CSV table of C-alpha atoms and ligand atoms in Angstrom, one decimal:
chain,number,residue,atom,x,y,z
T,1,MET,CA,83.5,101.4,88.6
T,2,ASN,CA,82.6,100.9,92.5
T,3,ALA,CA,84.9,101.4,95.6
T,4,VAL,CA,84.5,101.2,99.0
T,5,VAL,CA,84.8,105.3,100.4
T,6,LEU,CA,85.2,106.5,103.9
T,7,ASP,CA,83.5,109.6,103.7
T,8,GLY,CA,83.9,110.6,107.5
T,9,PRO,CA,84.5,109.4,110.9
T,10,GLY,CA,82.2,106.4,110.8
T,11,LYS,CA,80.8,106.7,107.3
T,12,ALA,CA,81.6,104.1,104.4
T,13,SER,CA,80.0,103.5,101.1
T,14,ILE,CA,80.2,102.2,97.8
T,15,LYS,CA,80.4,104.8,95.5
T,16,ASP,CA,81.1,105.3,91.5
T,17,VAL,CA,84.3,106.5,91.1
T,18,ARG,CA,86.7,107.4,87.9
T,19,GLU,CA,88.6,104.3,86.4
T,20,PRO,CA,92.6,104.7,87.4
T,21,VAL,CA,94.7,105.3,83.8
T,22,ALA,CA,98.0,103.5,84.3
T,23,ALA,CA,100.8,106.2,84.1
T,24,GLU,CA,104.7,105.5,82.7
T,25,GLY,CA,105.9,102.3,84.5
T,26,GLU,CA,102.4,101.9,86.2
T,27,VAL,CA,100.3,98.4,85.7
T,28,LEU,CA,96.9,98.5,86.0
T,29,LEU,CA,95.8,95.7,87.8
T,30,LYS,CA,92.1,94.1,88.7
T,31,VAL,CA,91.8,94.2,92.2
T,32,ARG,CA,90.5,90.4,93.5
T,33,MET,CA,90.6,90.6,97.3
T,34,VAL,CA,91.6,93.1,99.8
T,35,GLY,CA,92.5,92.4,103.7
T,36,LEU,CA,91.6,95.0,106.4
T,37,CYS,CA,93.9,95.8,109.6
T,38,GLY,CA,93.9,97.8,112.8
T,39,SER,CA,95.0,101.0,110.7
T,40,ASP,CA,91.6,100.5,108.2
T,41,LEU,CA,89.5,100.4,111.3
T,42,ASN,CA,91.9,103.8,112.5
T,43,SER,CA,91.1,105.5,109.4
T,44,TYR,CA,87.3,104.4,109.7
T,45,ARG,CA,87.0,105.7,112.9
T,46,GLY,CA,88.6,109.0,112.0
T,47,ARG,CA,91.4,108.8,114.3
T,48,ASN,CA,94.3,108.6,111.9
T,49,PRO,CA,95.3,112.3,111.4
T,50,MET,CA,96.7,111.5,107.6
T,51,VAL,CA,93.6,109.8,106.6
T,52,SER,CA,91.8,112.9,105.0
T,53,PHE,CA,88.3,112.4,103.7
T,54,PRO,CA,86.6,111.4,101.2
T,55,ARG,CA,89.5,108.3,101.3
T,56,ILE,CA,89.0,104.6,99.6
T,57,PRO,CA,91.3,102.4,102.0
T,58,GLY,CA,92.6,99.1,101.3
T,59,HIS,CA,96.8,98.3,101.3
T,60,GLU,CA,96.6,94.4,101.4
T,61,VAL,CA,95.7,93.4,98.1
T,62,ALA,CA,95.4,90.3,95.9
T,63,ALA,CA,95.0,91.5,92.0
T,64,THR,CA,95.8,90.3,88.8
T,65,VAL,CA,97.6,91.5,86.1
T,66,ALA,CA,94.7,93.9,84.0
T,67,ASN,CA,97.3,95.8,81.3
T,68,SER,CA,100.7,96.2,82.0
T,69,GLY,CA,101.0,99.4,79.5
T,70,THR,CA,103.9,100.6,78.8
T,71,ALA,CA,106.0,99.1,81.8
T,72,ALA,CA,108.1,95.9,81.1
T,73,THR,CA,106.2,92.9,79.4
T,74,ASP,CA,107.2,90.7,82.2
T,75,TRP,CA,103.8,91.2,83.7
T,76,ALA,CA,101.6,89.5,81.3
T,77,ARG,CA,97.8,90.0,81.5
T,78,GLY,CA,96.4,87.7,84.1
T,79,THR,CA,99.2,87.3,86.3
T,80,GLN,CA,98.7,86.9,90.3
T,81,VAL,CA,100.8,89.6,92.5
T,82,THR,CA,100.6,91.1,95.6
T,83,LEU,CA,102.0,94.6,96.3
T,84,SER,CA,104.0,96.9,98.7
T,85,PRO,CA,101.7,99.8,99.4
T,86,TYR,CA,104.2,102.3,100.2
T,87,THR,CA,106.1,105.2,98.5
T,88,ASN,CA,109.3,106.4,99.0
T,89,CYS,CA,111.0,110.0,97.9
T,90,GLY,CA,114.5,109.1,97.0
T,91,ARG,CA,115.9,111.9,98.7
T,92,CYS,CA,115.6,111.8,102.8
T,93,ALA,CA,118.2,110.3,105.0
T,94,SER,CA,116.3,106.9,104.7
T,95,CYS,CA,116.0,106.6,101.4
T,96,LYS,CA,120.1,107.7,100.7
T,97,ARG,CA,120.7,105.3,103.5
T,98,GLY,CA,118.8,102.3,101.7
T,99,ARG,CA,116.1,101.8,104.0
T,100,PRO,CA,113.3,103.2,101.8
T,101,ASN,CA,110.6,101.2,104.2
T,102,ALA,CA,111.2,104.6,106.6
T,103,CYS,CA,110.9,107.0,104.3
T,104,GLN,CA,110.2,110.2,105.8
T,105,PHE,CA,107.9,111.4,103.0
T,106,ASN,CA,106.1,108.0,102.4
T,107,GLN,CA,102.7,107.7,101.6
T,108,THR,CA,100.6,104.3,102.2
T,109,LEU,CA,98.0,103.1,99.7
T,110,GLY,CA,94.6,104.0,101.8
T,111,VAL,CA,96.2,106.1,104.1
T,112,GLN,CA,97.7,109.3,102.2
T,113,ARG,CA,96.3,108.5,98.8
T,114,ASP,CA,93.4,106.5,97.7
T,115,GLY,CA,93.7,102.8,98.2
T,116,ALA,CA,92.6,99.4,97.0
T,117,LEU,CA,89.2,98.7,97.8
T,118,THR,CA,88.0,99.4,94.5
T,119,GLU,CA,88.1,97.7,90.9
T,120,LEU,CA,91.1,98.7,89.3
T,121,ILE,CA,94.0,100.4,90.5
T,122,ALA,CA,97.4,101.5,88.8
T,123,VAL,CA,100.7,100.6,90.8
T,124,PRO,CA,104.3,100.8,89.6
T,125,ALA,CA,105.7,97.9,88.6
T,126,SER,CA,108.5,98.2,90.7
T,127,ARG,CA,106.2,97.6,93.6
T,128,LEU,CA,104.6,94.2,92.4
T,129,TYR,CA,105.6,90.9,93.6
T,130,ARG,CA,104.3,87.5,91.6
T,131,ALA,CA,103.7,84.6,93.7
T,132,ASN,CA,102.3,81.0,93.7
T,133,LEU,CA,99.9,81.6,96.5
T,134,THR,CA,95.8,82.0,96.9
T,135,LEU,CA,94.0,85.1,97.0
T,136,LYS,CA,93.8,84.8,100.8
T,137,GLU,CA,97.5,84.6,101.1
T,138,LEU,CA,98.5,86.9,98.7
T,139,CYS,CA,96.5,89.1,100.9
T,140,LEU,CA,98.6,88.5,104.0
T,141,VAL,CA,101.6,88.9,102.3
T,142,GLU,CA,102.2,92.7,103.2
T,143,PRO,CA,100.9,92.1,107.2
T,144,LEU,CA,102.8,89.4,107.4
T,145,THR,CA,106.0,91.4,106.0
T,146,VAL,CA,105.8,93.9,109.0
T,147,GLY,CA,107.0,91.3,111.8
T,148,PHE,CA,109.2,89.6,109.2
T,149,HIS,CA,111.2,93.1,109.0
T,150,ALA,CA,111.2,93.2,112.8
T,151,ALA,CA,112.6,90.1,112.8
T,152,ALA,CA,115.5,91.3,110.5
T,153,ARG,CA,116.0,94.2,112.6
T,154,GLY,CA,116.5,92.2,115.1
T,155,ARG,CA,119.2,89.9,113.4
T,156,VAL,CA,117.3,86.9,114.8
T,157,THR,CA,119.7,83.8,113.9
T,158,PRO,CA,118.7,80.3,114.8
T,159,ALA,CA,120.9,80.7,118.0
T,160,ASP,CA,118.5,83.1,119.4
T,161,THR,CA,115.3,83.1,121.7
T,162,VAL,CA,112.9,85.5,120.9
T,163,ALA,CA,109.8,86.4,123.0
T,164,VAL,CA,107.6,88.5,120.6
T,165,ILE,CA,105.0,90.2,122.5
T,166,GLY,CA,101.5,90.5,121.6
T,167,CYS,CA,100.7,88.1,118.9
T,168,GLY,CA,97.8,89.9,117.2
T,169,GLY,CA,98.0,90.6,113.3
T,170,VAL,CA,101.8,92.4,113.4
T,171,GLY,CA,103.2,90.0,116.1
T,172,LEU,CA,102.0,87.0,114.3
T,173,GLY,CA,104.3,88.1,111.3
T,174,ALA,CA,107.0,88.7,114.0
T,175,VAL,CA,106.3,84.9,115.7
T,176,ALA,CA,106.6,83.4,111.8
T,177,GLY,CA,109.5,85.4,110.7
T,178,ALA,CA,111.5,84.8,113.9
T,179,ALA,CA,110.7,80.8,113.2
T,180,PHE,CA,111.6,81.3,109.5
T,181,ARG,CA,115.1,82.4,110.7
T,182,SER,CA,115.0,79.1,112.8
T,183,ALA,CA,115.5,80.8,116.2
T,184,THR,CA,113.1,79.4,119.4
T,185,VAL,CA,110.3,81.6,119.6
T,186,ILE,CA,108.0,82.3,122.5
T,187,GLY,CA,104.7,83.9,122.2
T,188,VAL,CA,103.1,86.3,124.5
T,189,ASP,CA,99.4,87.5,124.8
T,190,VAL,CA,96.4,87.4,127.3
T,191,ASP,CA,94.4,85.9,125.0
T,192,ASP,CA,94.6,81.8,124.4
T,193,ALA,CA,93.0,81.8,120.9
T,194,LYS,CA,96.2,84.4,119.6
T,195,LEU,CA,98.5,82.2,121.5
T,196,ALA,CA,97.2,79.1,120.2
T,197,THR,CA,97.3,80.7,116.6
T,198,ALA,CA,100.9,81.6,117.5
T,199,ARG,CA,101.8,78.1,118.3
T,200,LYS,CA,100.7,76.8,114.5
T,201,ALA,CA,103.1,80.1,113.3
T,202,GLY,CA,106.4,78.8,114.8
T,203,ALA,CA,106.1,79.5,118.5
T,204,THR,CA,107.6,76.8,120.5
T,205,HIS,CA,106.7,78.5,123.8
T,206,THR,CA,103.5,80.7,125.0
T,207,ILE,CA,102.9,82.7,127.8
T,208,ASN,CA,99.8,84.3,128.8
T,209,THR,CA,100.6,87.2,130.7
T,210,ALA,CA,96.6,87.3,132.1
T,211,SER,CA,97.3,84.2,134.2
T,212,ALA,CA,101.1,83.8,134.2
T,213,ASP,CA,103.9,85.9,135.6
T,214,LEU,CA,106.1,87.4,132.5
T,215,HIS,CA,109.1,87.3,134.6
T,216,ALA,CA,109.3,84.0,136.1
T,217,GLN,CA,108.2,82.0,133.0
T,218,LEU,CA,111.1,83.8,130.6
T,219,THR,CA,113.5,83.0,133.3
T,220,GLU,CA,112.7,79.4,133.5
T,221,LEU,CA,112.6,79.1,129.7
T,222,THR,CA,116.1,80.9,129.2
T,223,ASP,CA,117.8,79.5,132.1
T,224,GLY,CA,117.9,82.4,133.7
T,225,ARG,CA,119.7,84.9,131.2
T,226,GLY,CA,116.2,86.3,129.4
T,227,PRO,CA,115.7,86.0,125.5
T,228,ASP,CA,118.0,87.5,123.4
T,229,VAL,CA,115.7,89.4,121.1
T,230,ILE,CA,112.5,90.6,122.6
T,231,ILE,CA,109.9,92.2,120.2
T,232,GLU,CA,107.0,94.1,121.1
T,233,ALA,CA,104.2,94.5,119.1
T,234,ILE,CA,101.4,96.0,121.1
T,235,GLY,CA,102.4,99.7,121.8
T,236,LEU,CA,101.4,99.9,125.5
T,237,PRO,CA,103.6,101.7,128.1
T,238,GLN,CA,103.9,98.2,130.5
T,239,THR,CA,105.1,96.1,127.9
T,240,PHE,CA,107.3,98.9,126.1
T,241,ARG,CA,109.0,98.7,129.4
T,242,ALA,CA,108.9,95.0,130.0
T,243,ALA,CA,110.7,94.2,126.6
T,244,VAL,CA,114.0,96.0,128.4
T,245,GLU,CA,113.5,94.6,131.7
T,246,GLU,CA,113.3,91.3,130.3
T,247,VAL,CA,115.7,90.8,127.4
T,248,ALA,CA,119.0,89.5,128.2
T,249,PHE,CA,122.1,91.5,128.8
T,250,THR,CA,123.5,92.5,125.5
T,251,GLY,CA,120.4,91.6,124.1
T,252,ARG,CA,118.3,93.7,121.1
T,253,VAL,CA,114.8,95.4,122.1
T,254,VAL,CA,112.8,95.7,118.4
T,255,TYR,CA,109.5,97.8,118.6
T,256,ILE,CA,107.3,97.7,116.0
T,257,GLY,CA,103.9,99.1,118.4
T,258,TYR,CA,103.2,102.5,118.1
T,259,ALA,CA,103.1,103.8,121.6
T,260,LYS,CA,99.7,106.0,122.4
T,261,GLU,CA,101.4,107.8,125.1
T,262,GLN,CA,104.5,108.7,127.0
T,263,VAL,CA,106.7,106.2,128.5
T,264,ALA,CA,108.6,106.2,131.5
T,265,TYR,CA,111.8,104.1,131.5
T,266,GLU,CA,114.6,103.0,133.9
T,267,THR,CA,117.4,103.6,131.2
T,268,ARG,CA,119.8,102.4,133.9
T,269,LEU,CA,119.3,99.1,131.8
T,270,PHE,CA,119.8,100.3,128.5
T,271,VAL,CA,123.7,101.0,129.7
T,272,GLN,CA,123.8,98.6,132.4
T,273,LYS,CA,122.7,95.6,129.5
T,274,GLU,CA,124.4,97.6,126.8
T,275,LEU,CA,121.2,97.1,124.7
T,276,ASP,CA,120.3,97.4,121.0
T,277,ILE,CA,117.1,99.2,121.2
T,278,LEU,CA,115.5,99.2,117.4
T,279,GLY,CA,112.7,100.7,115.8
T,280,SER,CA,111.0,98.4,113.2
T,281,ARG,CA,108.7,100.1,110.6
T,282,ASN,CA,107.0,98.7,107.3
T,283,ALA,CA,108.9,96.6,105.1
T,284,LEU,CA,111.6,96.1,102.8
T,285,PRO,CA,111.6,94.0,99.3
T,286,GLU,CA,113.4,91.1,100.8
T,287,ASP,CA,110.6,91.0,103.6
T,288,PHE,CA,108.2,90.7,101.1
T,289,ARG,CA,110.4,88.0,99.1
T,290,ASP,CA,110.6,85.9,102.5
T,291,VAL,CA,107.1,86.0,103.7
T,292,ILE,CA,106.2,84.7,99.9
T,293,ARG,CA,108.6,81.9,100.0
T,294,MET,CA,107.2,81.3,103.7
T,295,LEU,CA,103.5,81.2,102.5
T,296,GLU,CA,104.5,79.5,99.5
T,297,ALA,CA,105.8,76.4,101.8
T,298,GLN,CA,102.7,76.5,103.7
T,299,ARG,CA,104.5,77.4,106.9
T,300,PHE,CA,101.8,79.6,108.2
T,301,PRO,CA,98.4,79.0,109.4
T,302,VAL,CA,96.4,80.8,106.6
T,303,ASP,CA,92.6,79.7,107.8
T,304,GLU,CA,93.2,80.8,111.5
T,305,ALA,CA,94.7,84.0,110.8
T,306,VAL,CA,91.8,85.1,108.5
T,307,THR,CA,88.3,85.1,110.5
T,308,HIS,CA,85.5,86.6,107.9
T,309,ILE,CA,85.4,86.8,104.3
T,310,ALA,CA,82.9,89.3,103.1
T,311,ARG,CA,81.7,90.9,99.4
T,312,MET,CA,82.8,94.1,98.5
T,313,GLU,CA,78.7,95.4,99.0
T,314,GLU,CA,79.1,94.0,102.6
T,315,ALA,CA,82.0,96.1,103.1
T,316,PRO,CA,80.4,99.0,104.8
T,317,GLY,CA,78.1,97.0,106.9
T,318,ILE,CA,81.1,95.0,108.1
T,319,LEU,CA,83.3,98.0,109.3
T,320,GLU,CA,80.9,99.2,111.2
T,321,ALA,CA,79.9,95.8,113.1
T,322,TRP,CA,83.7,95.5,113.5
T,323,ASN,CA,84.0,99.2,115.2
T,324,ARG,CA,81.0,98.3,117.3
T,325,GLU,CA,82.4,94.7,118.6
T,326,PRO,CA,86.2,94.7,117.5
T,327,ALA,CA,87.1,91.9,119.3
T,328,ARG,CA,84.7,89.5,117.2
T,329,PHE,CA,87.4,90.0,114.3
T,330,THR,CA,90.8,89.5,113.7
T,331,LYS,CA,91.3,89.5,109.9
T,332,ILE,CA,88.4,90.4,107.5
T,333,MET,CA,89.1,90.0,103.7
T,334,ILE,CA,87.0,91.6,101.2
T,335,GLU,CA,86.2,90.0,97.9
T,336,VAL,CA,86.4,92.4,95.0
T,337,ALA,CA,85.8,90.4,92.1
C,1,LIG,N1,106.0,99.4,113.1
C,1,LIG,C1,105.0,99.5,111.7
C,1,LIG,O1,105.3,99.6,111.1
C,1,LIG,C2,103.4,99.1,112.1
C,1,LIG,C3,102.7,98.5,111.2
C,1,LIG,C4,101.5,98.2,112.0
C,1,LIG,C5,101.1,98.2,113.0
C,1,LIG,N2,101.7,98.7,113.7
C,1,LIG,C6,101.6,98.5,115.5
C,1,LIG,O2,101.9,97.1,115.9
C,1,LIG,C7,100.8,97.2,117.0
C,1,LIG,C8,100.1,96.2,117.0
C,1,LIG,O3,99.1,96.2,115.9
C,1,LIG,P1,98.2,94.7,115.6
C,1,LIG,O4,97.3,95.4,114.5
C,1,LIG,O5,98.9,93.2,115.5
C,1,LIG,O6,97.6,94.7,117.1
C,1,LIG,P2,96.2,93.3,117.5
C,1,LIG,O7,95.1,94.9,118.4
C,1,LIG,O8,95.6,92.8,116.8
C,1,LIG,O9,97.6,93.2,118.5
C,1,LIG,C9,97.7,93.4,119.5
C,1,LIG,C10,97.7,92.1,120.6
C,1,LIG,O10,98.2,92.3,121.8
C,1,LIG,C11,97.5,91.4,122.6
C,1,LIG,N3,97.8,92.3,124.1
C,1,LIG,C12,96.8,93.4,124.5
C,1,LIG,N4,97.4,94.0,125.7
C,1,LIG,C13,98.4,92.9,126.4
C,1,LIG,C14,99.1,92.9,127.0
C,1,LIG,N5,99.2,93.8,127.8
C,1,LIG,N6,100.1,91.7,127.1
C,1,LIG,C15,100.3,91.2,126.2
C,1,LIG,N7,99.3,91.0,125.1
C,1,LIG,C16,98.7,91.8,125.0
C,1,LIG,C17,95.9,91.4,122.4
C,1,LIG,O11,95.5,90.4,122.9
C,1,LIG,C18,96.2,91.3,120.7
C,1,LIG,O12,96.6,89.9,120.3
C,1,LIG,C19,99.9,98.7,117.1
C,1,LIG,O13,100.9,99.3,117.9
C,1,LIG,C20,100.3,98.9,115.5
C,1,LIG,O14,99.9,100.6,115.7
C,1,LIG,C21,103.3,99.0,113.6
C,2,LIG,ZN1,97.3,96.4,107.2
C,3,LIG,ZN1,112.3,109.2,101.3
């Protein structure tokens, strides 16, 4: 069968690889469509230390059941599914505490092990989610769960005003997740197109910090108190700091962004405001179920969020184009079959 293989930094090709065999408890899936995100671009560039070459990328998956093998019979052939691309060891502190999304020894599909950009994959039945969705929507489930998990970490309620700093692929999920919890949502970005999509995903206010002052705008929108919850979804020192500076007293700050450099803080604010400062990583099964419910209710601007669709043979070329001009692409989806 064919697969897209990352052969080394900046090198991808279509290769003939061996078909997988479903182990005990696994289901064989026919891959239909795979979404790509920033982490796949990073892998392609050779900038992810967790990726060794050769590696098949892909962790945002729409598939149909090809053979349910020894797994439970409720996965009938032809059932449309998406999946959770993580693993959990069951023994680390996170797993023992019932938070397998943050497993110390997680292995993400397409990162530490071969991913879904191929014709067939074998996946544990426990990682599958059925949904009444189109292929594009099925591929959007996993990337949206990251932001939904952040909204859950921030304990967002209808009484809250939530500012999401950074409305890219991940932040958009946080906007939708906070809106799904009926909060008042403020989207913050430097790109008007991203903010327009954020409004369609549930933000009632947006702030473009390339032209407006974040502090003045947030103060005005929150009667001087600041947002109850701020979710950072970029990973820059200035936005990491802004979250702590702008959040209300006794508010919650949730970090999704991975900062690429050290961040210096005025730590007095942690104490003086008595803040809850939380990290948020990957997602839990309930986040998958919430995202599926939201997409089934058609509460998300799918067409705005997906900018490019290509066939599997075109994947090496589109990865190269994305690497050259990242700003031209928001979300790429690869049709496999
Ligand atoms: N915690 C997790 O589980 C997890 C999972 C996936 C990704 N991430 C991290 O989330 C972050 C965001 O990922 P993404 O794929 O959405 O990236 P992205 O590049 O698609 O989005 C970033 C957004 O931030 C905006 N932006 C850039 N600089 C800004 C500034 N100074 N002020 C306001 N807006 C600004 C950009 O216009 C863009 O819309 C990354 O750090 C990534 O590593 C974390
Ligand atoms: Zn992704
Ligand atoms: Zn674990």
